[in-house]
Structures are given as structure tokens and as C-alpha cells.
mmCIF file of C-alpha atoms in Angstrom:
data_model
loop_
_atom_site.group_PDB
_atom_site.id
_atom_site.type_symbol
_atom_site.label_atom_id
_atom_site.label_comp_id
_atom_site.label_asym_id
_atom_site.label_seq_id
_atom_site.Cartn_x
_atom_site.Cartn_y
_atom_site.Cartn_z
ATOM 1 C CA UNK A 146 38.181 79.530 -67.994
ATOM 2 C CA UNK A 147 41.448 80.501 -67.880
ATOM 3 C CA UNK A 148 43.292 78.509 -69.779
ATOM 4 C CA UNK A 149 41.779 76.426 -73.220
ATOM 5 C CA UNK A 150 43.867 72.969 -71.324
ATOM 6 C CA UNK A 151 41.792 73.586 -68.071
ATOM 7 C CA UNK A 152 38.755 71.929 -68.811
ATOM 8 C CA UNK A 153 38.454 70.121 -65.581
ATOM 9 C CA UNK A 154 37.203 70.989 -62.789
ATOM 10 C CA UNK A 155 39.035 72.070 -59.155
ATOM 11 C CA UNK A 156 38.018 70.346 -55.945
ATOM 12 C CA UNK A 157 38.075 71.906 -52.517
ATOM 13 C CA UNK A 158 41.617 70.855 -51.887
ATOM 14 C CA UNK A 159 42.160 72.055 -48.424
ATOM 15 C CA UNK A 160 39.139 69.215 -48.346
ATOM 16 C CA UNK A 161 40.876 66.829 -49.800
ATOM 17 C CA UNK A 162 43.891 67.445 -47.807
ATOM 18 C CA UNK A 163 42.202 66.715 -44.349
ATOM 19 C CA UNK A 164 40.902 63.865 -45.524
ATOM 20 C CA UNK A 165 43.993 62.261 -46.691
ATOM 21 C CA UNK A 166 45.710 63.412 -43.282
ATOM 22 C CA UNK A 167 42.534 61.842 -41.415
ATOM 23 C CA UNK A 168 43.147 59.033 -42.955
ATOM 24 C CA UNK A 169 46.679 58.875 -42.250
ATOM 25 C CA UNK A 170 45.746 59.471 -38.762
ATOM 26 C CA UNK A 171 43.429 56.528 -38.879
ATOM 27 C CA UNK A 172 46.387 54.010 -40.391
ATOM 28 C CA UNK A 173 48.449 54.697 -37.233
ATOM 29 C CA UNK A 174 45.230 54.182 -34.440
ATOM 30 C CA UNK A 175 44.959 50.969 -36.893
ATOM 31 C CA UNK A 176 48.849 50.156 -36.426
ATOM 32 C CA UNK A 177 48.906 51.121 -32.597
ATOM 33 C CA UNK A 178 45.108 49.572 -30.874
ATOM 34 C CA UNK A 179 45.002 46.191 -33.126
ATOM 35 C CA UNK A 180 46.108 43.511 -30.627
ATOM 36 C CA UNK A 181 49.291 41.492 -32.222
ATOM 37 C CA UNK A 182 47.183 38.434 -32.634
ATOM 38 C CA UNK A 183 44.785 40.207 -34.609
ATOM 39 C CA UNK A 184 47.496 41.685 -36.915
ATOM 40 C CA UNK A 185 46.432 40.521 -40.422
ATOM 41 C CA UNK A 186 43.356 42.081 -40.106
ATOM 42 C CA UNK A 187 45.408 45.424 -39.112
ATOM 43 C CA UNK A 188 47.981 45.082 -41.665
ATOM 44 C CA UNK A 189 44.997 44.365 -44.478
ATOM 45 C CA UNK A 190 43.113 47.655 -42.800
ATOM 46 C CA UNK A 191 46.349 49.953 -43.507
ATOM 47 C CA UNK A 192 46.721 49.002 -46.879
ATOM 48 C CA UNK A 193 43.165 49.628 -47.268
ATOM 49 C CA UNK A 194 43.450 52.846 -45.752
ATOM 50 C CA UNK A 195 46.636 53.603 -48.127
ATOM 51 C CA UNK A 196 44.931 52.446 -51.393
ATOM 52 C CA UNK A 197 42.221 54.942 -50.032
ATOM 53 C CA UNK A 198 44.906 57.792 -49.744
ATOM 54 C CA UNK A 199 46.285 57.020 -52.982
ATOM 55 C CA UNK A 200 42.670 57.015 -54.616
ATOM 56 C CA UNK A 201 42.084 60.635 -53.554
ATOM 57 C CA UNK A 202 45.468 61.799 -54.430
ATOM 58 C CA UNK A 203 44.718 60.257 -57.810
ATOM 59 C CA UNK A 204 41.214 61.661 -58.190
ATOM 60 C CA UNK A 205 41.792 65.116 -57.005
ATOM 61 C CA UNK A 206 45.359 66.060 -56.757
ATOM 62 C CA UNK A 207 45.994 64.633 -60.122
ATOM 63 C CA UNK A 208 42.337 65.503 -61.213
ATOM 64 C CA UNK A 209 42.161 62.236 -62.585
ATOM 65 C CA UNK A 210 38.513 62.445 -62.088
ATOM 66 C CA UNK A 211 37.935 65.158 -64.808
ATOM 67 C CA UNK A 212 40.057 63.586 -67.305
ATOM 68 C CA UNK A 213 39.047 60.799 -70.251
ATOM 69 C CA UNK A 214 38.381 57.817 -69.014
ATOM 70 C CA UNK A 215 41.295 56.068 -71.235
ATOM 71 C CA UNK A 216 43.600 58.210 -69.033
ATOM 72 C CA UNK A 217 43.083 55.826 -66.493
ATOM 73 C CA UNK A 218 44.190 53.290 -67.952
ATOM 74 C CA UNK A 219 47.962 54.696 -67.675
ATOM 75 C CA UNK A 220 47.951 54.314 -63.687
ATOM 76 C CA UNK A 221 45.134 51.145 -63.360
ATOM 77 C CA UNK A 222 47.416 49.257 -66.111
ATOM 78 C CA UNK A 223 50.173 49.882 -64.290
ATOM 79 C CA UNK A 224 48.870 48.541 -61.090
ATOM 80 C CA UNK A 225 47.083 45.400 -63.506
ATOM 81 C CA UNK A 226 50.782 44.546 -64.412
ATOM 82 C CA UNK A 227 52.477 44.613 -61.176
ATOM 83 C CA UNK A 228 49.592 42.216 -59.839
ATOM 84 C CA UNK A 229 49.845 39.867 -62.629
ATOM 85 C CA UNK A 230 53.554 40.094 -61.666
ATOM 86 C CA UNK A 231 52.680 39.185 -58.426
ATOM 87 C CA UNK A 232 50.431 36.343 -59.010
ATOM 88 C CA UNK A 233 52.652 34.869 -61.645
ATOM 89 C CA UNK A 234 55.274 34.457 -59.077
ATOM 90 C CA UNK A 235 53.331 33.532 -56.150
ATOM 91 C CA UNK A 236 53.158 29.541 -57.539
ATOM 92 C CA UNK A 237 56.870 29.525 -58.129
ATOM 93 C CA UNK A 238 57.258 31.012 -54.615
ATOM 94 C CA UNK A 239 55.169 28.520 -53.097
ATOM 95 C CA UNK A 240 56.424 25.579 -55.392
ATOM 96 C CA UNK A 241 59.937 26.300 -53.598
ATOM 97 C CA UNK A 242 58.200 26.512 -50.014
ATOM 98 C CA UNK A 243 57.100 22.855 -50.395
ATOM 99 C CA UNK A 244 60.708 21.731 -51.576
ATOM 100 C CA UNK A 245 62.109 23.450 -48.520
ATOM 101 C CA UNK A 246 59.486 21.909 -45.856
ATOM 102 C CA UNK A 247 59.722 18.096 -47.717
ATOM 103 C CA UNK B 248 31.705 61.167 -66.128
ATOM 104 C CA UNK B 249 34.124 63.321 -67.778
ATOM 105 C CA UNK B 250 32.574 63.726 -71.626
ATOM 106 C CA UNK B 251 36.332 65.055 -72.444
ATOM 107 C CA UNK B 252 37.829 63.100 -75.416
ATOM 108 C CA UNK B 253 41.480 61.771 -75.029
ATOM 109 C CA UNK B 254 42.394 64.044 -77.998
ATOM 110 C CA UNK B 255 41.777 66.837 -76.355
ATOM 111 C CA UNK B 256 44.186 66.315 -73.386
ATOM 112 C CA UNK B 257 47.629 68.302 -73.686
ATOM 113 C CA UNK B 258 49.997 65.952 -75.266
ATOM 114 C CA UNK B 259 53.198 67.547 -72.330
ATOM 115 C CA UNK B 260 50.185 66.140 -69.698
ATOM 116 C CA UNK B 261 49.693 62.942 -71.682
ATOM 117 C CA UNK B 262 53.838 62.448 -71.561
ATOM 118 C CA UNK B 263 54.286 62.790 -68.167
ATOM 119 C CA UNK B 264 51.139 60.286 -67.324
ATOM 120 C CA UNK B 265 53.090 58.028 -69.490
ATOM 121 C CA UNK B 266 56.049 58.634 -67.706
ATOM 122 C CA UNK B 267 54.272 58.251 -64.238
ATOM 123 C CA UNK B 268 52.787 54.807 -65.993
ATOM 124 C CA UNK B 269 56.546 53.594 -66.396
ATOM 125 C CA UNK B 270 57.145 54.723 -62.722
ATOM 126 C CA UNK B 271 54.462 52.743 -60.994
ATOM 127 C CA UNK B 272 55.162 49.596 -62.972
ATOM 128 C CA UNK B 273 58.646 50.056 -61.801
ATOM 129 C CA UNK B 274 58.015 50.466 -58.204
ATOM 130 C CA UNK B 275 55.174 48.041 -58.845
ATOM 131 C CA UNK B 276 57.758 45.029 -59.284
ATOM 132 C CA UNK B 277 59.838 46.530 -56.113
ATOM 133 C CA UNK B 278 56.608 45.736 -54.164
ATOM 134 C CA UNK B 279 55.588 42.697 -55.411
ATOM 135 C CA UNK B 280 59.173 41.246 -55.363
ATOM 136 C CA UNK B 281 59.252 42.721 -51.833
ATOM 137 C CA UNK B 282 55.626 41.333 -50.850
ATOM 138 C CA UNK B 283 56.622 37.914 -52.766
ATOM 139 C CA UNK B 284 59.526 37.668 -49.952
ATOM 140 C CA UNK B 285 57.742 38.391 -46.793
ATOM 141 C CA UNK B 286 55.384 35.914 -48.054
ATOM 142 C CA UNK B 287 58.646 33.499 -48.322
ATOM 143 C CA UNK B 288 60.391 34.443 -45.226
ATOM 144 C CA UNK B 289 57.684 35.494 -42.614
ATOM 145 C CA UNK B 290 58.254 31.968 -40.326
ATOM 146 C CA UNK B 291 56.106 29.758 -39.028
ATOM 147 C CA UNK B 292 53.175 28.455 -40.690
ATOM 148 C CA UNK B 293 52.144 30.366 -44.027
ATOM 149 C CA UNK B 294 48.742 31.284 -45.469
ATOM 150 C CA UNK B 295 49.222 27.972 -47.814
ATOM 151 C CA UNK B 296 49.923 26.048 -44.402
ATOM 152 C CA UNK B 297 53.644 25.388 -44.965
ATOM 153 C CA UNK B 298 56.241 25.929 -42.412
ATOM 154 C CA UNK B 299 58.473 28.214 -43.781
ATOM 155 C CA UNK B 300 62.053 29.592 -42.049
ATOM 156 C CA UNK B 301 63.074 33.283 -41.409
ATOM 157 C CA UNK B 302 62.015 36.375 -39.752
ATOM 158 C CA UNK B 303 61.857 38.880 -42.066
ATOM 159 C CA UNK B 304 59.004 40.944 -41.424
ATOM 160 C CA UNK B 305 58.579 39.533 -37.266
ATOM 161 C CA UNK B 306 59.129 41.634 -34.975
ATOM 162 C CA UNK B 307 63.039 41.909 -35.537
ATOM 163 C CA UNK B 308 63.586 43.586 -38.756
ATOM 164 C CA UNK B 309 60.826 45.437 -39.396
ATOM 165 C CA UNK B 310 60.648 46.375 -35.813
ATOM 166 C CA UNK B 311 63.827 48.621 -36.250
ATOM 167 C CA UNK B 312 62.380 51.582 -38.544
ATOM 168 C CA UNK B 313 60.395 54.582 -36.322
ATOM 169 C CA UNK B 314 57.331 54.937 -37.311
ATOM 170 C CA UNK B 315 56.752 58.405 -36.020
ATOM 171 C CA UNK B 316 59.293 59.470 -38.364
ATOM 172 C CA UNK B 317 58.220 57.467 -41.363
ATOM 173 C CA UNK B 318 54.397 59.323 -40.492
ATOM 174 C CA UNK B 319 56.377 62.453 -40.228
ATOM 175 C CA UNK B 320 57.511 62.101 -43.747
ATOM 176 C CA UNK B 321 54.248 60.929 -44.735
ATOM 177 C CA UNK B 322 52.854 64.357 -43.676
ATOM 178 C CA UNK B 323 55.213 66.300 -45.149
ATOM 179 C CA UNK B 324 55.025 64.878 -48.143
ATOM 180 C CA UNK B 325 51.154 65.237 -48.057
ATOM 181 C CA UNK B 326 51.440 68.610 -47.039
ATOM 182 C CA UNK B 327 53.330 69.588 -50.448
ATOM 183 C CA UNK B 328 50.988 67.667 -52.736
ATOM 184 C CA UNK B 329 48.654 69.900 -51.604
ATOM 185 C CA UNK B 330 51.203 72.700 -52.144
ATOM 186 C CA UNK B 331 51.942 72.364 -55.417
ATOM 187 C CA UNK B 332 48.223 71.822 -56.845
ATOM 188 C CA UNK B 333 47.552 75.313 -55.106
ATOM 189 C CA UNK B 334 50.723 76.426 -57.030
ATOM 190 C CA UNK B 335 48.862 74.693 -60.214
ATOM 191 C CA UNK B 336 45.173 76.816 -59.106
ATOM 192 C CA UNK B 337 47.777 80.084 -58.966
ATOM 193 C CA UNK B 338 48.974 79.122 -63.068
ATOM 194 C CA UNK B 339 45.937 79.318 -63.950
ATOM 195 C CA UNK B 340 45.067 83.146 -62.780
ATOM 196 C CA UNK B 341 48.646 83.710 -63.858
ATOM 197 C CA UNK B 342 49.703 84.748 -60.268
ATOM 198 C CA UNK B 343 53.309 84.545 -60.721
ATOM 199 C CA UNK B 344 53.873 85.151 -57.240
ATOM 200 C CA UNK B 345 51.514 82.412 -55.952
ATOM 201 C CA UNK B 346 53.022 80.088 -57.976
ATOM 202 C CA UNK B 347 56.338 80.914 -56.702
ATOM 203 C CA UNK B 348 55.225 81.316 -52.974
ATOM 204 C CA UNK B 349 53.461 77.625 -53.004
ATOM 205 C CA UNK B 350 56.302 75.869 -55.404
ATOM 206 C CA UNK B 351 58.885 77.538 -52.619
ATOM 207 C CA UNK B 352 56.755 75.800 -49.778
ATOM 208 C CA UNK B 353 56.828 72.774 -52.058
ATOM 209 C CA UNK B 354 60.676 72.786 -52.249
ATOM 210 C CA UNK B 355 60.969 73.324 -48.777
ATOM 211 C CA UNK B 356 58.553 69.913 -48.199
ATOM 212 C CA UNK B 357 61.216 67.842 -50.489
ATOM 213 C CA UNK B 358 64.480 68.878 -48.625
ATOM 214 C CA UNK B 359 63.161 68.213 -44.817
ATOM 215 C CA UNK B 360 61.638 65.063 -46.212
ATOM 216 C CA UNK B 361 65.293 64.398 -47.752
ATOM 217 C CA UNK B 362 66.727 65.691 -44.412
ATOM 218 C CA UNK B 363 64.823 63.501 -42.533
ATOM 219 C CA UNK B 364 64.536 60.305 -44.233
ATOM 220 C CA UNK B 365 68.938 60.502 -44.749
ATOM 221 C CA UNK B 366 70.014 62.624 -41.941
ATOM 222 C CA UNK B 367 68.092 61.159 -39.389
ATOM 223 C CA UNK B 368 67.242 57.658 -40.634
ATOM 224 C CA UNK B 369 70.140 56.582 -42.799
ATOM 225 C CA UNK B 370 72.400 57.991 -40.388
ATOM 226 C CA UNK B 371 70.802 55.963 -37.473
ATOM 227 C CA UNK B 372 70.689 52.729 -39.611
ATOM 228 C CA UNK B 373 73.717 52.721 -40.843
ATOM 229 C CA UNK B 374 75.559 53.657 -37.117
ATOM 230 C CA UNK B 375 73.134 50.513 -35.772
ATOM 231 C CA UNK B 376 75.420 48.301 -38.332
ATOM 232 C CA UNK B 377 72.476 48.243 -40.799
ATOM 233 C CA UNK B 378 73.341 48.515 -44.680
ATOM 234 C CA UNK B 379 72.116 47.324 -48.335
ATOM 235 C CA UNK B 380 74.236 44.624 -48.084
ATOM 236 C CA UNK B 381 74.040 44.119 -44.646
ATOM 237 C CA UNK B 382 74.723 40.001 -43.520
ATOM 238 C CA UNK B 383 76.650 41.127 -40.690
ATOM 239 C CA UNK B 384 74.999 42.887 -37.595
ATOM 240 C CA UNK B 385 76.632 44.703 -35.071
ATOM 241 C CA UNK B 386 74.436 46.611 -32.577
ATOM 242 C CA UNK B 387 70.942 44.907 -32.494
ATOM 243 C CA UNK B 388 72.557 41.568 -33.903
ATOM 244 C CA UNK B 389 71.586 39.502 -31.657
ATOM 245 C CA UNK B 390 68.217 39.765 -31.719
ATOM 246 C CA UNK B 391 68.697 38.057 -35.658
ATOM 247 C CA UNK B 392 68.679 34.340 -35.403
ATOM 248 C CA UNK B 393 69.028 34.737 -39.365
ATOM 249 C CA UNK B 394 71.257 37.361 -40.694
ATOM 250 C CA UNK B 395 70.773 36.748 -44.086
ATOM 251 C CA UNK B 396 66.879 36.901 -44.156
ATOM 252 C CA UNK B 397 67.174 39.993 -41.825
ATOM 253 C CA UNK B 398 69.448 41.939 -44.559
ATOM 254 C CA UNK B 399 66.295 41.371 -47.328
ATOM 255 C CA UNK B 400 65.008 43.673 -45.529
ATOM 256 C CA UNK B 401 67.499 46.148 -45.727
ATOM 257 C CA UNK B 402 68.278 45.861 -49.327
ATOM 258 C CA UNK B 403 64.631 46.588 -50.084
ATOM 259 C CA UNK B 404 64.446 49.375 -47.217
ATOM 260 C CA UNK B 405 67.789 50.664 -48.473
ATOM 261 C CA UNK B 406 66.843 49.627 -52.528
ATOM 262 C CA UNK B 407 63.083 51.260 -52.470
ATOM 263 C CA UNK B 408 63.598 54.259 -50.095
ATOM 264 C CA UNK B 409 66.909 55.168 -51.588
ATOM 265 C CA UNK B 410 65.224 54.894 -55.437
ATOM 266 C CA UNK B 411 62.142 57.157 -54.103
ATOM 267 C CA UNK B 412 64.768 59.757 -52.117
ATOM 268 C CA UNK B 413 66.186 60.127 -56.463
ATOM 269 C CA UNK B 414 63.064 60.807 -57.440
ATOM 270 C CA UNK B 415 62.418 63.556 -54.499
ATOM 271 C CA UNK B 416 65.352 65.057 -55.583
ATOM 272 C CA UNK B 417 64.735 64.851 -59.501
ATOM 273 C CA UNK B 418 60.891 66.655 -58.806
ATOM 274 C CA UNK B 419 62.210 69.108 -56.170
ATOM 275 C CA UNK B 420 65.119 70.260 -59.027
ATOM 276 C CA UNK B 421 62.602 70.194 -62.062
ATOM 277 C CA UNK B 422 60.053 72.330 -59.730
ATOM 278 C CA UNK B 423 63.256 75.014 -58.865
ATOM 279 C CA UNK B 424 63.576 75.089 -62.820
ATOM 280 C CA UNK B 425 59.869 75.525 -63.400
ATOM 281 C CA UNK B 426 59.578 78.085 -60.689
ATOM 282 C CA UNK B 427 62.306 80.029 -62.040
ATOM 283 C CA UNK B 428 60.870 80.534 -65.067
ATOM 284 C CA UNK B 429 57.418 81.031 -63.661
ATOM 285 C CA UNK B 430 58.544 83.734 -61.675
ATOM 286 C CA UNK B 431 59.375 85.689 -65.060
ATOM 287 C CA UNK B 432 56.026 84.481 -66.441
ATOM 288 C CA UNK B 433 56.757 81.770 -68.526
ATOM 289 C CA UNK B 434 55.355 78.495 -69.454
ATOM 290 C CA UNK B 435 53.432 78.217 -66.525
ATOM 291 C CA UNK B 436 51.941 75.386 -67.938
ATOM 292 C CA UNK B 437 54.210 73.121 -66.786
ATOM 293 C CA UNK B 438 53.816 73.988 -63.803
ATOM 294 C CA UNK B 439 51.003 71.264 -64.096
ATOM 295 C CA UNK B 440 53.040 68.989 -65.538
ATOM 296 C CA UNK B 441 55.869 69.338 -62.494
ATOM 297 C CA UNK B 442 52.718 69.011 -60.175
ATOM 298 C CA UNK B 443 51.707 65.600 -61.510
ATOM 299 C CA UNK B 444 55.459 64.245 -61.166
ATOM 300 C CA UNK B 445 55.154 65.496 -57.731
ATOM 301 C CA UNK B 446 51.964 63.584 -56.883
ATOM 302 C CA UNK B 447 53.511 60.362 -57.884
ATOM 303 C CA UNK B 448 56.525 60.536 -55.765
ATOM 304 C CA UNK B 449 53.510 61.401 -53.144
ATOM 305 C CA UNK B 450 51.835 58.745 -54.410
ATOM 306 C CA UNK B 451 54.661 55.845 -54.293
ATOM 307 C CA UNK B 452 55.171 56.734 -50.701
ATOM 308 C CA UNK B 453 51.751 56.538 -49.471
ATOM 309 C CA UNK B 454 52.627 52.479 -50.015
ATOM 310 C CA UNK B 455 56.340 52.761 -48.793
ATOM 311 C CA UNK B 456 55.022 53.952 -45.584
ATOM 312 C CA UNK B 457 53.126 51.035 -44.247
ATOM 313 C CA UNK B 458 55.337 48.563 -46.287
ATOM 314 C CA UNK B 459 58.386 49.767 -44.009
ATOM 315 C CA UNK B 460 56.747 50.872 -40.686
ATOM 316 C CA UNK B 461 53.893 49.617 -39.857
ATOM 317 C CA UNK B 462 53.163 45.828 -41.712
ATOM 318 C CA UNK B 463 55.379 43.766 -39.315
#
């Protein structure tokens, strides 16, 4: 080891680099083949896909896999925030959708 | 499982996951605010079954960033993630000039993503009439039955791709500084730490991507 702070390890990370531009590839045959009345299901896919890309950037890149596990709370809290954000708002959001459509 | 305890992790590393942790909650509320309105504006019937007015998101707004250049950015900006962990791999053999060859490449990532995303795109949106605080359309405007709906997405193309375009400038600065002093072999320890800023900005625009260019 040479250095005392490297205790993780070191994926292959040309590896993990054609992976993430694989799945980039994949995101845009999802975006370009999905007929337009199938679009949810496309638009669901490439977020998938992205959460996927992120996840390996994450994991690797960041070596996020190697560290404690109460590191990750620093990126999944994040993330639990914005969605509690998200879903706190959503009523209000749709409370004002049914004053506009009465 | 890592069997590493949480005191053992470099408190510079801890920081800047911290840091990274106040990013992502930041751009966090950017997307859900942004998600909350597509949701509000998308026309038609909604997935709660009311009819709702606008266009944001159809085929109009939406439909006016390239995708081919957004995936071009995406690339590049892929591209120097994996740069600048190699430039990490390189601190830890103390290969100075690794470090500096790889941070140079990552450097190099940062201004044609910059060059790109304002010289090409910016330029081209703002020449098609299109601006943060856009309500008034001049080429293309016709194709908006509802101007004001259409600019929301503008001021969060303009609001989130201009914030993210700070931070590639902020990471490819503080990697210059850290590869200066690399290249004279010191604290190449943070060249880690610059690393991990880098992967966020990487990160943030893996979501950016489809938010802007492909989720019509």
C-alpha cells in the first residue's frame, strides 16, 4: 500500500468506463426506437439507465464501495431529502390542478 | 462489505463528501422543483386524471435542445471522470508526471465541455430568441401556443445548466491548482479530494442530460 489513506481497493476502471459509455449508448437507442405513444415507458427506462450510470460512478469512481457504510449516508440522504421534497409538494401541486380544472 | 470504520476515513475526504452532500441536495430541489412543473404543465390529461394546460415538456420546448450535443457533453464529461481517477491511481505511486498528464487531459475535458455547452448551445439559444427570462419568442415562436409555460423551461435549462457550467469551472480551476502543485510533488493527496468534486459535477449531469434532451 502506498499510502496509510488508501485502504480501498481500485477497480478496473477502463471497465467501468465502457460500461458507463454502454450505457449511455443504450439511453439514446432507448430515446430514438421507443414509439412516441410508448414514451413513459422510454422516459422511465432513461432515468433508469441514468440512476444506473450514476450508481457506478458512485461505486467505483468515487470508490464508494470500499468506504464505511455511514459514508453513504452523505449522498443516499441527500437523494432521501430531495424526494421527500418532492413528495411533500406533489399534493400541493395537485391540490392546485383540481382548482384550475373545477 | 467494507470492515473500514468511519474514523478511519481522512477527515479532507470526509469534508468534501460533505460538501458533495450539500451539492446534491441543492441540485436535488432544482430537479424536483423542475419535475414538480412538468408534472403541472405537461397538458392534457395527467397521471391523477386531471386536465391540466401548457406544453412544457411536449414536443415544443423540450424539442429545441440537440441531443447529439447534450450526449456529446455527456461523453466528455465521462471521459474525464475516468481521467482524473487514473490521475488519483498515478498519486498513489507518486508519479508526478501521470498525475499531471491525466489532470491536463482532465482540464482539457472541462473547457470543450464549457466550449460546447456556451459556445455552441447558449449561443444558438439565445440567437433563436430563447433566454432565462424568456416570455417573448422570436424565431420558433410560433410553434408556442403558451409563452409563459414555454419560458419554465428555459429558466430551468438556463437556471440548472448555467449553475452546473460554475461548478465545471470551479473543479477545472481547483484541479489547475492541485496539478500545479503536484507537478512539484506536493500534497498529492488532494488530488483525491479534487477527483471526488469532479465526479459530482459528472455525477449531476448524468441527470441533466435526459432531464433536458431526451424526457419530452
Amino acid at each position: 500500500m502506498a499510502n496509510e489513506n488508501d485502504y480501498h481497493g481500485h477497480p478496473n476502471y477502463l471497465m467501468v468506463l465502457v460500461w458507463l459509455l454502454v450505457l449511455m449508448a443504450l439511453t439514446i437507442v432507448v430515446d430514438l426506437v421507443f414509439p412516441s405513444d410508448m414514451r413513459g415507458l422510454a422516459v422511465l427506462l432513461i432515468f433508469a439507465l441514468s440512476t444506473g450510470k450514476a450508481f457506478l460512478v458512485m461505486q467505483n469512481f468515487m470508490h464508494l464501495k470500499y468506504e464505511p457504510k455511514l459514508l453513504d449516508l452523505f449522498p443516499y440522504l441527500s437523494i432521501a431529502c430531495m424526494l421527500a421534497f418532492f413528495f411533500g409538494v406533489l399534493p400541493d401541486t395537485t391540490a392546485i390542478e383540481n382548482i384550475l380544472t373545477q | 462489505m467494507s470492515d473500514v470504520t468511519i474514523e478511519r476515513v481522512p477527515k479532507a475526504r470526509l469534508g468534501m463528501w460533505l460538501l458533495i452532500a450539500g451539492e446534491l441536495i441543492i441540485f436535488g430541489g432544482f430537479i424536483a422543483c423542475y419535475v414538480l412543473a412538468r408534472f403541472e404543465n405537461v397538458g392534457g390529461e395527467n397521471m391523477f386524471g386531471h386536465n391540466v394546460i401548457g406544453n412544457f415538456g411536449s414536443e415544443h420546448a423540450a424539442g429545441f435542445t440537440t441531443m447529439w450535443i447534450g450526449a456529446l457533453n455527456t461523453v466528455i464529461l465521462l471521459l474525464s471522470s475516468f481521467t482524473v481517477v487514473k490521475a488519483h491511481e498515478a498519486s498513489l505511486n507518486n508519479d508526478t508526471a501521470g498525475i499531471t498528464k491525466y489532470l491536463s487531459m482532465t482540464i482539457v475535458g472541462a473547457v470543450l465541455f464549457l466550449t460546447i455547452k456556451l459556445g455552441l448551445e447558449w449561443r444558438h439559444d439565445f440567437h433563436e430568441g430563447w433566454t432565462i427570462v424568456s416570455s417573448q419568442h422570436t424565431a420558433g415562436a410560433e410553434a408556442l401556443s403558451e409563452p409563459m409555460v414555454a419560458s419554465l423551461f428555459w429558466s430551468y435549462y438556463f437556471l440548472m445548466t448555467g449553475f452546473h457550467g460554475l461548478h465545471v469551472v470551479i473543479g477545472a480551476v481547483v484541479i489547475f491548482i492541485v496539478m500545479m502543485g503536484a507537478r512539484k510533488g506536493k500534497n498529492l493527496h488532494r488530488v483525491e479530494i479534487a477527483g471526488l468534486y469532479w465526479h459530482m459535477v459528472d455525477l449531476i449531469w448524468i441527470f441533466l442530460f435526459p432531464m433536458f434532451y431526451l424526457a419530452q
